[in-house]
Short mmCIF file of N, CA and C in Angstrom, two decimals:
data_model
loop_
_atom_site.label_atom_id
_atom_site.label_comp_id
_atom_site.label_asym_id
_atom_site.label_seq_id
_atom_site.Cartn_x
_atom_site.Cartn_y
_atom_site.Cartn_z
N MET A 2 -17.36 245.49 238.81
CA MET A 2 -17.25 246.77 238.01
C MET A 2 -18.32 246.72 236.61
N ASP A 3 -18.91 247.48 236.15
CA ASP A 3 -19.71 248.03 235.12
C ASP A 3 -19.44 247.16 233.96
N PRO A 4 -20.31 246.36 233.43
CA PRO A 4 -19.73 245.31 232.10
C PRO A 4 -18.92 246.46 231.13
N LEU A 5 -19.74 247.56 230.72
CA LEU A 5 -19.13 248.35 229.36
C LEU A 5 -17.69 248.55 229.94
N ARG A 6 -17.37 249.21 231.52
CA ARG A 6 -16.23 249.69 231.69
C ARG A 6 -14.95 248.36 231.48
N ASN A 7 -15.61 247.11 232.12
CA ASN A 7 -14.92 246.01 231.93
C ASN A 7 -14.41 246.05 230.68
N VAL A 8 -15.18 245.84 229.45
CA VAL A 8 -15.04 245.28 228.43
C VAL A 8 -13.90 246.43 227.77
N PHE A 9 -14.13 247.80 228.09
CA PHE A 9 -13.48 248.69 227.45
C PHE A 9 -11.86 248.76 227.61
N SER A 10 -11.88 248.56 229.42
CA SER A 10 -10.55 248.55 230.12
C SER A 10 -9.61 247.44 229.58
N GLU A 11 -10.37 246.18 229.66
CA GLU A 11 -9.44 245.01 228.95
C GLU A 11 -9.11 245.26 227.43
N ALA A 12 -10.03 245.74 226.71
CA ALA A 12 -9.67 246.22 225.39
C ALA A 12 -8.34 247.13 225.09
N VAL A 13 -8.67 247.86 226.15
CA VAL A 13 -7.53 249.14 226.06
C VAL A 13 -6.14 248.36 226.56
N LEU A 14 -6.17 247.73 227.39
CA LEU A 14 -4.92 246.82 227.98
C LEU A 14 -4.22 246.02 226.89
N ARG A 15 -5.24 245.39 226.22
CA ARG A 15 -4.71 244.31 225.22
C ARG A 15 -4.02 245.18 223.82
N CYS A 16 -4.63 246.53 223.71
CA CYS A 16 -4.02 247.07 222.47
C CYS A 16 -2.72 247.51 222.45
N ALA A 17 -1.61 246.89 221.48
CA ALA A 17 -0.37 246.85 221.26
C ALA A 17 0.07 248.55 221.31
N ASP A 18 -0.82 248.97 220.15
CA ASP A 18 -0.53 250.47 219.46
C ASP A 18 -0.78 251.50 220.47
N LEU A 19 -1.50 251.45 221.73
CA LEU A 19 -2.04 252.56 222.44
C LEU A 19 -0.91 252.93 223.24
N PRO A 20 -0.72 254.14 223.55
CA PRO A 20 0.52 254.86 224.46
C PRO A 20 0.28 253.97 225.80
N GLN A 21 1.54 253.79 226.32
CA GLN A 21 1.51 253.46 227.65
C GLN A 21 0.90 253.97 228.66
N VAL A 22 0.76 255.45 228.70
CA VAL A 22 0.44 256.14 229.53
C VAL A 22 -1.04 256.19 229.42
N GLY A 23 -1.93 255.67 228.28
CA GLY A 23 -3.37 255.58 228.28
C GLY A 23 -3.51 254.33 228.94
N LYS A 24 -2.65 253.36 229.04
CA LYS A 24 -3.02 251.97 229.68
C LYS A 24 -3.06 252.02 231.26
N GLU A 25 -1.95 252.86 231.48
CA GLU A 25 -1.62 252.93 233.00
C GLU A 25 -2.90 254.11 233.59
N GLN A 26 -3.74 254.86 232.79
CA GLN A 26 -4.74 255.71 233.27
C GLN A 26 -6.25 255.13 233.11
N VAL A 27 -6.49 253.65 232.50
CA VAL A 27 -7.46 253.57 232.11
C VAL A 27 -8.56 253.45 233.19
N ASP A 28 -8.10 252.88 234.51
CA ASP A 28 -9.09 253.00 235.42
C ASP A 28 -9.60 254.31 235.68
N ASP A 29 -9.19 255.42 235.10
CA ASP A 29 -9.72 256.82 235.37
C ASP A 29 -10.51 257.23 234.13
N ALA A 30 -10.79 256.23 233.17
CA ALA A 30 -11.45 256.33 231.91
C ALA A 30 -12.90 257.14 232.28
N ARG A 31 -13.21 257.97 231.36
CA ARG A 31 -14.60 258.54 231.24
C ARG A 31 -15.40 258.33 230.19
N GLN A 32 -16.51 258.99 230.29
CA GLN A 32 -17.36 259.18 228.90
C GLN A 32 -17.90 257.65 228.35
N ILE A 33 -17.60 256.72 229.08
CA ILE A 33 -17.69 255.03 228.83
C ILE A 33 -18.91 255.04 228.40
N GLU A 34 -19.41 254.63 227.12
CA GLU A 34 -20.85 254.47 226.82
C GLU A 34 -20.77 253.74 225.29
N GLU A 35 -21.72 253.13 225.30
CA GLU A 35 -22.21 252.05 224.14
C GLU A 35 -23.09 252.98 223.34
N HIS A 36 -22.70 252.88 221.79
CA HIS A 36 -23.04 253.63 220.89
C HIS A 36 -23.20 253.11 219.33
N THR A 37 -23.70 253.46 218.45
CA THR A 37 -23.92 253.21 217.28
C THR A 37 -23.61 254.47 216.10
N PHE A 38 -23.20 253.98 214.96
CA PHE A 38 -23.51 255.24 213.99
C PHE A 38 -24.05 254.80 212.65
N ASP A 39 -24.45 255.63 211.89
CA ASP A 39 -25.07 255.17 210.57
C ASP A 39 -24.30 255.93 209.79
N SER A 40 -24.46 255.73 208.30
CA SER A 40 -23.88 256.13 207.20
C SER A 40 -23.80 257.62 207.14
N THR A 41 -24.87 258.34 207.88
CA THR A 41 -24.75 259.79 208.07
C THR A 41 -23.39 260.44 208.52
N TYR A 42 -22.99 259.60 209.44
CA TYR A 42 -21.88 260.08 210.09
C TYR A 42 -20.46 260.28 209.12
N ILE A 43 -20.50 258.86 208.39
CA ILE A 43 -19.67 258.84 207.21
C ILE A 43 -19.69 259.80 206.00
N GLU A 44 -20.88 260.19 205.88
CA GLU A 44 -21.02 261.21 204.96
C GLU A 44 -20.60 262.57 205.20
N PHE A 45 -20.72 262.58 206.65
CA PHE A 45 -20.32 263.83 207.27
C PHE A 45 -18.84 264.14 207.24
N LEU A 46 -18.24 262.70 207.59
CA LEU A 46 -16.74 262.94 207.32
C LEU A 46 -16.09 263.24 205.91
N ASP A 47 -16.88 262.81 204.95
CA ASP A 47 -16.50 262.91 203.45
C ASP A 47 -16.76 264.54 203.31
N GLU A 48 -17.77 264.89 203.80
CA GLU A 48 -17.84 266.46 203.69
C GLU A 48 -16.88 267.08 204.20
N GLN A 49 -16.35 266.98 205.39
CA GLN A 49 -15.38 267.55 206.38
C GLN A 49 -14.13 267.96 205.62
N ILE A 50 -13.63 266.28 205.11
CA ILE A 50 -12.58 266.17 204.24
C ILE A 50 -12.47 266.89 203.15
N ARG A 51 -13.79 266.88 202.42
CA ARG A 51 -13.76 267.63 201.21
C ARG A 51 -13.56 269.40 201.33
N LEU A 52 -14.29 269.75 202.43
CA LEU A 52 -14.08 271.17 202.84
C LEU A 52 -12.79 271.67 203.18
N ASN A 53 -12.18 270.45 203.93
CA ASN A 53 -10.66 270.95 204.25
C ASN A 53 -10.62 272.01 205.23
N ALA A 54 -11.60 272.69 205.91
CA ALA A 54 -11.85 273.77 206.59
C ALA A 54 -10.69 273.77 207.93
N ARG A 55 -10.53 273.01 208.37
CA ARG A 55 -9.59 272.80 209.39
C ARG A 55 -8.23 272.53 209.25
N GLY A 56 -7.87 272.42 207.77
CA GLY A 56 -6.50 272.18 207.13
C GLY A 56 -6.02 270.62 207.10
N ASP A 57 -4.87 270.56 206.47
CA ASP A 57 -4.64 269.29 206.04
C ASP A 57 -4.48 268.46 206.96
N GLU A 58 -3.57 268.46 208.24
CA GLU A 58 -3.59 267.74 209.35
C GLU A 58 -4.81 267.35 209.62
N TRP A 59 -5.91 268.18 209.92
CA TRP A 59 -6.90 267.79 210.37
C TRP A 59 -7.85 266.76 209.42
N SER A 60 -7.67 267.12 208.19
CA SER A 60 -8.31 266.46 207.28
C SER A 60 -7.54 264.74 207.04
N LYS A 61 -6.55 264.85 207.18
CA LYS A 61 -5.52 263.65 207.51
C LYS A 61 -6.12 262.84 208.29
N ARG A 62 -6.23 263.50 209.61
CA ARG A 62 -7.01 262.50 210.79
C ARG A 62 -8.57 262.10 210.70
N LEU A 63 -9.12 262.88 209.85
CA LEU A 63 -10.28 262.59 209.44
C LEU A 63 -10.16 261.23 208.59
N ARG A 64 -9.52 261.45 207.36
CA ARG A 64 -9.63 260.50 206.61
C ARG A 64 -9.21 259.06 207.42
N LYS A 65 -8.07 259.19 208.28
CA LYS A 65 -7.80 258.04 208.95
C LYS A 65 -9.11 257.38 209.48
N ARG A 66 -9.88 258.42 210.12
CA ARG A 66 -11.20 257.95 211.09
C ARG A 66 -11.88 257.22 210.03
N ARG A 67 -12.27 257.90 209.08
CA ARG A 67 -13.08 257.56 208.26
C ARG A 67 -12.87 255.98 207.65
N LEU A 68 -11.66 255.77 207.25
CA LEU A 68 -11.16 254.45 206.82
C LEU A 68 -11.49 253.26 208.08
N GLN A 69 -10.88 253.73 209.23
CA GLN A 69 -11.29 252.61 210.25
C GLN A 69 -12.71 252.51 210.93
N MET A 70 -13.65 253.65 210.75
CA MET A 70 -14.94 253.46 211.20
C MET A 70 -16.02 253.15 210.01
N ALA A 71 -15.32 253.45 208.87
CA ALA A 71 -16.49 253.10 207.78
C ALA A 71 -16.92 251.40 207.72
N PRO A 72 -15.99 250.65 208.34
CA PRO A 72 -16.71 249.16 208.18
C PRO A 72 -17.58 249.14 209.23
N LEU A 73 -17.80 250.07 210.38
CA LEU A 73 -18.31 249.58 211.50
C LEU A 73 -19.48 250.11 211.71
N THR A 74 -20.08 250.87 210.41
CA THR A 74 -21.39 251.35 210.44
C THR A 74 -22.42 250.47 210.91
N ASP A 75 -23.23 250.90 211.72
CA ASP A 75 -24.53 250.16 212.33
C ASP A 75 -23.83 249.06 213.38
N GLN A 76 -22.89 249.19 213.72
CA GLN A 76 -22.42 247.99 214.89
C GLN A 76 -22.23 248.93 216.15
N ARG A 77 -22.31 248.03 217.14
CA ARG A 77 -22.44 248.45 218.40
C ARG A 77 -20.77 248.83 218.90
N LEU A 78 -20.72 249.90 219.60
CA LEU A 78 -19.37 250.23 219.84
C LEU A 78 -19.36 250.72 221.34
N ILE A 79 -18.11 250.91 221.86
CA ILE A 79 -17.95 251.41 223.20
C ILE A 79 -16.85 252.93 223.05
N SER A 80 -17.39 253.93 223.47
CA SER A 80 -16.28 254.89 223.06
C SER A 80 -16.23 255.15 224.62
N GLY A 81 -14.80 255.95 224.74
CA GLY A 81 -14.33 256.56 226.13
C GLY A 81 -13.06 257.13 226.16
N ARG A 82 -12.86 258.12 226.99
CA ARG A 82 -12.05 258.95 227.03
C ARG A 82 -11.04 258.75 228.02
N ILE A 83 -9.60 258.93 227.95
CA ILE A 83 -8.63 259.02 228.84
C ILE A 83 -7.79 259.98 228.91
N SER A 84 -7.82 260.74 230.25
CA SER A 84 -6.75 261.56 230.26
C SER A 84 -5.39 261.46 230.39
N ILE A 85 -4.56 262.11 229.44
CA ILE A 85 -3.16 262.04 229.73
C ILE A 85 -2.57 262.99 230.01
N PRO A 86 -1.23 263.07 230.19
CA PRO A 86 -0.64 264.69 230.04
C PRO A 86 -0.77 265.39 228.85
N ASP A 87 -1.27 266.67 229.35
CA ASP A 87 -1.54 267.61 228.03
C ASP A 87 -2.42 267.39 227.28
N GLY A 88 -3.48 266.04 227.49
CA GLY A 88 -4.36 265.69 226.60
C GLY A 88 -5.40 264.83 226.91
N ASP A 89 -5.86 264.10 225.93
CA ASP A 89 -6.68 263.04 226.20
C ASP A 89 -6.32 261.99 225.12
N LEU A 90 -6.77 260.74 225.23
CA LEU A 90 -7.22 259.75 224.05
C LEU A 90 -8.68 259.45 223.97
N SER A 91 -8.93 259.51 222.75
CA SER A 91 -10.46 258.89 222.74
C SER A 91 -10.46 257.52 222.03
N ILE A 92 -10.91 256.91 222.52
CA ILE A 92 -10.87 255.16 222.16
C ILE A 92 -12.20 254.65 221.68
N GLU A 93 -12.28 253.87 220.62
CA GLU A 93 -13.62 253.05 220.31
C GLU A 93 -13.09 251.69 220.37
N VAL A 94 -14.14 250.98 221.10
CA VAL A 94 -13.98 249.41 221.11
C VAL A 94 -14.91 248.76 220.26
N ASP A 95 -14.87 247.87 219.64
CA ASP A 95 -15.86 247.03 219.06
C ASP A 95 -16.63 246.10 220.02
N LEU A 96 -17.66 246.64 220.17
CA LEU A 96 -18.39 245.27 221.40
C LEU A 96 -18.57 243.91 221.08
N ALA A 97 -18.38 243.56 219.87
CA ALA A 97 -18.61 242.19 219.40
C ALA A 97 -17.11 241.27 219.41
N THR A 98 -16.26 242.32 219.32
CA THR A 98 -14.93 241.66 219.36
C THR A 98 -14.10 241.92 220.74
N SER A 99 -14.51 243.05 221.26
CA SER A 99 -13.88 243.58 222.65
C SER A 99 -12.42 243.78 222.40
N ARG A 100 -12.17 244.72 221.03
CA ARG A 100 -11.10 245.10 220.49
C ARG A 100 -11.04 246.65 219.99
N VAL A 101 -10.02 247.08 220.40
CA VAL A 101 -9.96 248.82 220.00
C VAL A 101 -9.83 248.98 218.76
N VAL A 102 -10.43 249.48 218.06
CA VAL A 102 -11.00 249.71 216.54
C VAL A 102 -10.19 250.90 215.86
N HIS A 103 -10.36 251.87 216.81
CA HIS A 103 -9.65 253.07 216.45
C HIS A 103 -9.58 253.82 217.75
N TRP A 104 -8.41 254.69 217.59
CA TRP A 104 -8.20 255.79 218.70
C TRP A 104 -7.27 257.03 218.09
N GLU A 105 -7.67 258.05 218.76
CA GLU A 105 -6.94 259.45 218.56
C GLU A 105 -6.41 259.96 219.74
N GLU A 106 -5.18 260.78 219.40
CA GLU A 106 -4.98 261.61 220.67
C GLU A 106 -5.02 263.03 220.28
N TYR A 107 -5.84 263.77 221.30
CA TYR A 107 -5.80 265.09 221.43
C TYR A 107 -4.81 265.79 222.24
N CYS A 108 -3.96 266.68 221.80
CA CYS A 108 -3.32 267.31 222.75
C CYS A 108 -3.58 268.79 222.59
N TYR A 109 -3.87 268.98 223.98
CA TYR A 109 -4.80 270.59 224.63
C TYR A 109 -3.38 271.39 224.77
N VAL A 110 -2.06 271.35 224.76
CA VAL A 110 -1.13 272.03 224.84
C VAL A 110 -0.44 272.68 223.75
N GLU A 111 -0.25 273.83 223.14
CA GLU A 111 0.26 274.19 222.26
C GLU A 111 1.75 273.64 222.30
N GLN A 112 2.09 273.00 220.93
CA GLN A 112 3.77 272.51 221.01
C GLN A 112 4.47 273.68 220.69
N SER A 113 5.66 273.80 221.38
CA SER A 113 6.54 274.70 221.31
C SER A 113 7.67 274.45 220.45
N ASN A 114 7.93 275.22 219.46
CA ASN A 114 9.56 274.77 218.52
C ASN A 114 10.83 275.28 219.18
N VAL A 115 10.42 275.63 220.46
CA VAL A 115 11.96 276.19 221.16
C VAL A 115 12.62 274.74 221.97
N PRO A 116 13.78 274.29 221.66
CA PRO A 116 14.53 273.23 222.01
C PRO A 116 14.57 273.22 223.76
#
């Protein structure tokens, strides 16, 4: 197994707050890659939060992302995506600690208000 995939998979399986369905699909994770980001990404998040262009819920998501990611500026991370029913999980793993440091769920099916 690819070393990055191995670290990513093990971190996902150990993460207590990730949805179980993501853990069950970890072997099918895609777009697993090592990356870093610098302070310009945090500045970008700050600007998007300030603009609130996509509404309050999206800005709330960006504030959470900023809070969790800002301490990781210039650190080596592994990112990956896991398909789940009706969407994806986007996951960030700190390469130094082999722990999930941030994850977000994206839903691609419109939620219905009909019971």
